[in-house]
């Protein structure tokens, strides 16, 4: 069973409420995606491995710590793009690799249309970024791609998840931890999360 981490941070819950509101305009929506992503990034990176390093402060020499693992961000196009800035503010050295998937509206299955991963991974940890873990198809497909690429440590980070998407991840990738701001009730007949917030891509880019 995958490790499910649902944030109970008051700021996350406050900002998520503002995002859900149908009156929130695209500019504010994008700002909130970035802000919540930064808060989730703090939680999702809590177990990154560090190594001791020797440094000199203005007062004395000491042993400090720095990250040992290189981090890669994998936003699922297009809605995952809005989460990158929040993560970059905390991990500015993270590499970003884009994977393009869209959901077939008839089958609700993911269809890959873009993948520019290099031949071999240059990172030890990959964080998949997608605001909505709905059917779970895109998350599962991205995990498949990253594991085939050779990444050993993968996490999924999203804003809202549905039980159906979590269950699919549990079935196919029980070793991948899932970090979310909230788990909602269910999916409707169109595969949208209820109560959710609508289409995260459309609301970010004003195309709804």
mmCIF file of C-alpha atoms in Angstrom:
data_model
loop_
_atom_site.group_PDB
_atom_site.id
_atom_site.type_symbol
_atom_site.label_atom_id
_atom_site.label_comp_id
_atom_site.label_asym_id
_atom_site.label_seq_id
_atom_site.Cartn_x
_atom_site.Cartn_y
_atom_site.Cartn_z
ATOM 1 C CA UNK A 1 0.000 0.000 0.000
ATOM 2 C CA UNK A 2 1.442 3.402 -0.911
ATOM 3 C CA UNK A 3 2.228 5.833 1.865
ATOM 4 C CA UNK A 4 -0.431 8.540 1.778
ATOM 5 C CA UNK A 5 0.565 11.856 3.323
ATOM 6 C CA UNK A 6 -2.291 14.346 3.602
ATOM 7 C CA UNK A 7 -1.210 17.755 4.856
ATOM 8 C CA UNK A 8 -3.047 19.097 7.883
ATOM 9 C CA UNK A 9 -1.204 22.419 7.818
ATOM 10 C CA UNK A 10 -3.639 25.306 8.413
ATOM 11 C CA UNK A 11 -2.095 27.417 5.642
ATOM 12 C CA UNK A 12 -2.501 24.594 3.144
ATOM 13 C CA UNK A 13 -6.143 24.152 4.052
ATOM 14 C CA UNK A 14 -6.831 27.903 3.993
ATOM 15 C CA UNK A 15 -5.267 28.380 0.562
ATOM 16 C CA UNK A 16 -6.936 25.266 -0.808
ATOM 17 C CA UNK A 17 -10.324 26.687 0.185
ATOM 18 C CA UNK A 18 -9.566 29.831 -1.816
ATOM 19 C CA UNK A 19 -8.549 27.718 -4.805
ATOM 20 C CA UNK A 20 -11.755 25.712 -4.749
ATOM 21 C CA UNK A 21 -13.956 28.827 -4.866
ATOM 22 C CA UNK A 22 -15.392 29.165 -8.374
ATOM 23 C CA UNK A 23 -15.032 32.959 -8.133
ATOM 24 C CA UNK A 24 -11.236 32.795 -7.843
ATOM 25 C CA UNK A 25 -9.712 34.278 -11.027
ATOM 26 C CA UNK A 26 -6.871 32.596 -12.989
ATOM 27 C CA UNK A 27 -4.132 34.926 -11.671
ATOM 28 C CA UNK A 28 -5.055 34.266 -8.048
ATOM 29 C CA UNK A 29 -5.541 30.578 -8.799
ATOM 30 C CA UNK A 30 -1.997 30.339 -10.206
ATOM 31 C CA UNK A 31 -0.612 32.137 -7.169
ATOM 32 C CA UNK A 32 -2.366 29.709 -4.851
ATOM 33 C CA UNK A 33 -1.092 26.673 -6.802
ATOM 34 C CA UNK A 34 2.447 27.998 -6.386
ATOM 35 C CA UNK A 35 2.003 28.770 -2.686
ATOM 36 C CA UNK A 36 0.446 25.416 -1.779
ATOM 37 C CA UNK A 37 3.083 23.614 -3.852
ATOM 38 C CA UNK A 38 5.823 25.290 -1.825
ATOM 39 C CA UNK A 39 4.227 24.141 1.414
ATOM 40 C CA UNK A 40 3.825 20.595 0.092
ATOM 41 C CA UNK A 41 7.416 20.641 -1.166
ATOM 42 C CA UNK A 42 8.593 21.250 2.393
ATOM 43 C CA UNK A 43 6.722 18.152 3.557
ATOM 44 C CA UNK A 44 7.545 15.934 0.562
ATOM 45 C CA UNK A 45 11.306 16.535 0.850
ATOM 46 C CA UNK A 46 11.557 15.873 4.590
ATOM 47 C CA UNK A 47 13.373 12.566 4.070
ATOM 48 C CA UNK A 48 15.962 13.648 1.489
ATOM 49 C CA UNK A 49 19.396 12.266 2.314
ATOM 50 C CA UNK A 50 22.101 14.703 3.467
ATOM 51 C CA UNK A 51 25.858 14.400 3.918
ATOM 52 C CA UNK A 52 28.140 16.204 6.386
ATOM 53 C CA UNK A 53 30.305 19.032 5.017
ATOM 54 C CA UNK A 54 32.917 21.217 6.646
ATOM 55 C CA UNK A 55 32.263 24.971 6.548
ATOM 56 C CA UNK A 56 33.584 28.100 8.192
ATOM 57 C CA UNK A 57 31.091 30.535 9.684
ATOM 58 C CA UNK A 58 32.177 34.079 10.643
ATOM 59 C CA UNK A 59 32.590 32.719 14.183
ATOM 60 C CA UNK A 60 34.010 29.194 13.905
ATOM 61 C CA UNK A 61 34.524 26.069 11.842
ATOM 62 C CA UNK A 62 31.774 23.460 11.978
ATOM 63 C CA UNK A 63 30.273 20.392 10.392
ATOM 64 C CA UNK A 64 27.068 21.220 8.497
ATOM 65 C CA UNK A 65 24.866 19.248 6.107
ATOM 66 C CA UNK A 66 23.952 19.498 2.439
ATOM 67 C CA UNK A 67 21.765 17.456 0.114
ATOM 68 C CA UNK A 68 23.326 14.286 -1.204
ATOM 69 C CA UNK A 69 20.563 13.415 -3.679
ATOM 70 C CA UNK A 70 19.862 15.277 -6.905
ATOM 71 C CA UNK A 71 16.187 16.071 -7.309
ATOM 72 C CA UNK A 72 14.178 16.023 -10.520
ATOM 73 C CA UNK A 73 10.753 17.608 -10.932
ATOM 74 C CA UNK A 74 8.399 15.930 -13.406
ATOM 75 C CA UNK A 75 5.312 18.076 -13.987
ATOM 76 C CA UNK A 76 2.594 16.331 -15.969
ATOM 77 C CA UNK A 77 1.627 18.760 -18.734
ATOM 78 C CA UNK A 78 -0.096 21.047 -18.626
ATOM 79 C CA UNK A 79 -1.575 21.567 -15.179
ATOM 80 C CA UNK A 80 1.542 20.323 -13.379
ATOM 81 C CA UNK A 81 3.522 23.295 -14.701
ATOM 82 C CA UNK A 82 1.969 25.600 -12.122
ATOM 83 C CA UNK A 83 3.489 23.590 -9.281
ATOM 84 C CA UNK A 84 7.101 23.891 -10.436
ATOM 85 C CA UNK A 85 7.785 27.426 -9.152
ATOM 86 C CA UNK A 86 6.710 26.514 -5.626
ATOM 87 C CA UNK A 87 9.189 23.629 -5.580
ATOM 88 C CA UNK A 88 11.965 25.628 -7.228
ATOM 89 C CA UNK A 89 11.833 28.211 -4.462
ATOM 90 C CA UNK A 90 12.866 25.498 -1.998
ATOM 91 C CA UNK A 91 15.015 23.356 -4.308
ATOM 92 C CA UNK A 92 16.396 25.809 -6.909
ATOM 93 C CA UNK A 93 18.897 23.252 -8.259
ATOM 94 C CA UNK A 94 16.187 20.733 -9.173
ATOM 95 C CA UNK A 95 16.094 19.660 -12.801
ATOM 96 C CA UNK A 96 12.741 19.757 -14.588
ATOM 97 C CA UNK A 97 11.657 17.103 -17.074
ATOM 98 C CA UNK A 98 8.293 17.388 -18.820
ATOM 99 C CA UNK A 99 5.965 14.503 -19.597
ATOM 100 C CA UNK A 100 2.869 15.280 -21.655
ATOM 101 C CA UNK A 101 -0.248 13.206 -21.060
ATOM 102 C CA UNK A 102 -3.860 13.967 -21.831
ATOM 103 C CA UNK A 103 -6.945 12.059 -20.764
ATOM 104 C CA UNK A 104 -9.083 10.573 -23.502
ATOM 105 C CA UNK A 105 -12.554 11.931 -22.699
ATOM 106 C CA UNK A 106 -14.236 8.716 -23.853
ATOM 107 C CA UNK A 107 -12.053 6.086 -22.209
ATOM 108 C CA UNK A 108 -10.666 8.300 -19.384
ATOM 109 C CA UNK A 109 -7.286 6.650 -20.119
ATOM 110 C CA UNK A 110 -4.030 8.652 -20.392
ATOM 111 C CA UNK A 111 -2.464 9.242 -23.800
ATOM 112 C CA UNK A 112 1.201 10.253 -23.957
ATOM 113 C CA UNK A 113 2.107 12.991 -26.432
ATOM 114 C CA UNK A 114 5.390 14.402 -25.104
ATOM 115 C CA UNK A 115 8.456 12.909 -23.416
ATOM 116 C CA UNK A 116 11.905 14.512 -23.562
ATOM 117 C CA UNK A 117 13.700 12.553 -20.839
ATOM 118 C CA UNK A 118 17.446 12.138 -21.481
ATOM 119 C CA UNK A 119 18.848 8.675 -22.166
ATOM 120 C CA UNK A 120 19.934 8.118 -18.554
ATOM 121 C CA UNK A 121 18.619 9.754 -15.372
ATOM 122 C CA UNK A 122 20.860 12.394 -13.792
ATOM 123 C CA UNK A 123 18.857 12.525 -10.573
ATOM 124 C CA UNK A 124 18.279 10.151 -7.671
ATOM 125 C CA UNK A 125 14.804 11.389 -6.678
ATOM 126 C CA UNK A 126 11.887 12.298 -8.954
ATOM 127 C CA UNK A 127 8.839 14.199 -7.750
ATOM 128 C CA UNK A 128 5.826 13.851 -10.041
ATOM 129 C CA UNK A 129 3.773 17.054 -9.952
ATOM 130 C CA UNK A 130 0.078 17.077 -10.893
ATOM 131 C CA UNK A 131 -2.593 19.090 -9.063
ATOM 132 C CA UNK A 132 -5.260 16.402 -9.384
ATOM 133 C CA UNK A 133 -4.945 12.677 -8.667
ATOM 134 C CA UNK A 134 -8.302 11.804 -10.216
ATOM 135 C CA UNK A 135 -8.553 8.483 -12.065
ATOM 136 C CA UNK A 136 -4.864 7.909 -11.368
ATOM 137 C CA UNK A 137 -4.128 6.945 -14.960
ATOM 138 C CA UNK A 138 -1.643 9.743 -15.648
ATOM 139 C CA UNK A 139 0.154 9.197 -12.343
ATOM 140 C CA UNK A 140 0.483 5.455 -12.990
ATOM 141 C CA UNK A 141 1.684 6.034 -16.571
ATOM 142 C CA UNK A 142 4.288 8.565 -15.403
ATOM 143 C CA UNK A 143 5.557 6.177 -12.731
ATOM 144 C CA UNK A 144 5.838 3.484 -15.424
ATOM 145 C CA UNK A 145 7.915 5.848 -17.582
ATOM 146 C CA UNK A 146 10.207 6.921 -14.740
ATOM 147 C CA UNK A 147 10.835 3.383 -13.514
ATOM 148 C CA UNK A 148 11.627 2.237 -17.035
ATOM 149 C CA UNK A 149 13.985 5.238 -17.266
ATOM 150 C CA UNK A 150 15.817 3.915 -14.203
ATOM 151 C CA UNK A 151 14.726 6.157 -11.332
ATOM 152 C CA UNK A 152 14.658 4.282 -8.029
ATOM 153 C CA UNK A 153 13.041 6.881 -5.736
ATOM 154 C CA UNK A 154 9.756 8.419 -6.898
ATOM 155 C CA UNK A 155 7.073 10.449 -5.123
ATOM 156 C CA UNK A 156 3.775 11.865 -6.328
ATOM 157 C CA UNK A 157 2.774 15.335 -5.148
ATOM 158 C CA UNK A 158 -0.677 16.758 -5.856
ATOM 159 C CA UNK A 159 -3.226 19.136 -4.423
ATOM 160 C CA UNK A 160 -6.379 17.007 -4.360
ATOM 161 C CA UNK A 161 -6.793 13.261 -4.685
ATOM 162 C CA UNK A 162 -9.761 10.957 -5.193
ATOM 163 C CA UNK A 163 -10.057 7.498 -3.610
ATOM 164 C CA UNK A 164 -10.202 5.965 -7.107
ATOM 165 C CA UNK A 165 -6.853 7.478 -8.108
ATOM 166 C CA UNK A 166 -5.199 6.492 -4.851
ATOM 167 C CA UNK A 167 -6.481 2.927 -5.286
ATOM 168 C CA UNK A 168 -5.045 2.685 -8.809
ATOM 169 C CA UNK A 169 -1.653 3.877 -7.554
ATOM 170 C CA UNK A 170 -1.883 1.322 -4.753
ATOM 171 C CA UNK A 171 -2.529 -1.398 -7.317
ATOM 172 C CA UNK A 172 0.293 -0.499 -9.715
ATOM 173 C CA UNK A 173 2.897 1.384 -7.658
ATOM 174 C CA UNK A 174 2.517 0.639 -3.940
ATOM 175 C CA UNK A 175 6.121 1.770 -3.361
ATOM 176 C CA UNK A 176 5.480 5.377 -4.470
ATOM 177 C CA UNK A 177 4.564 7.765 -1.620
ATOM 178 C CA UNK A 178 1.699 10.175 -2.325
ATOM 179 C CA UNK A 179 1.623 13.696 -0.878
ATOM 180 C CA UNK A 180 -1.668 15.593 -1.086
ATOM 181 C CA UNK A 181 -3.338 18.655 0.388
ATOM 182 C CA UNK A 182 -6.687 16.838 0.588
ATOM 183 C CA UNK A 183 -8.519 13.622 -0.336
ATOM 184 C CA UNK A 184 -12.010 14.329 -1.676
ATOM 185 C CA UNK A 185 -15.165 12.206 -1.895
ATOM 186 C CA UNK A 186 -15.297 10.614 -5.348
ATOM 187 C CA UNK A 187 -15.139 11.006 -9.123
ATOM 188 C CA UNK A 188 -18.168 11.951 -11.204
ATOM 189 C CA UNK A 189 -19.121 10.249 -14.488
ATOM 190 C CA UNK A 190 -16.683 12.481 -16.391
ATOM 191 C CA UNK A 191 -13.750 11.565 -14.173
ATOM 192 C CA UNK A 192 -13.655 14.882 -12.291
ATOM 193 C CA UNK A 193 -13.002 15.005 -8.564
ATOM 194 C CA UNK A 194 -16.001 15.961 -6.391
ATOM 195 C CA UNK A 195 -16.181 18.452 -4.733
ATOM 196 C CA UNK A 196 -12.770 19.203 -6.245
ATOM 197 C CA UNK A 197 -12.075 22.521 -7.932
ATOM 198 C CA UNK A 198 -12.937 21.891 -11.569
ATOM 199 C CA UNK A 199 -10.309 21.565 -14.295
ATOM 200 C CA UNK A 200 -6.991 22.667 -12.774
ATOM 201 C CA UNK A 201 -5.440 23.365 -16.184
ATOM 202 C CA UNK A 202 -8.331 25.482 -17.418
ATOM 203 C CA UNK A 203 -8.483 27.422 -14.164
ATOM 204 C CA UNK A 204 -4.765 28.162 -14.213
ATOM 205 C CA UNK A 205 -4.603 29.254 -17.815
ATOM 206 C CA UNK A 206 -8.035 30.849 -18.165
ATOM 207 C CA UNK A 207 -9.187 28.447 -20.853
ATOM 208 C CA UNK A 208 -12.292 27.094 -19.161
#
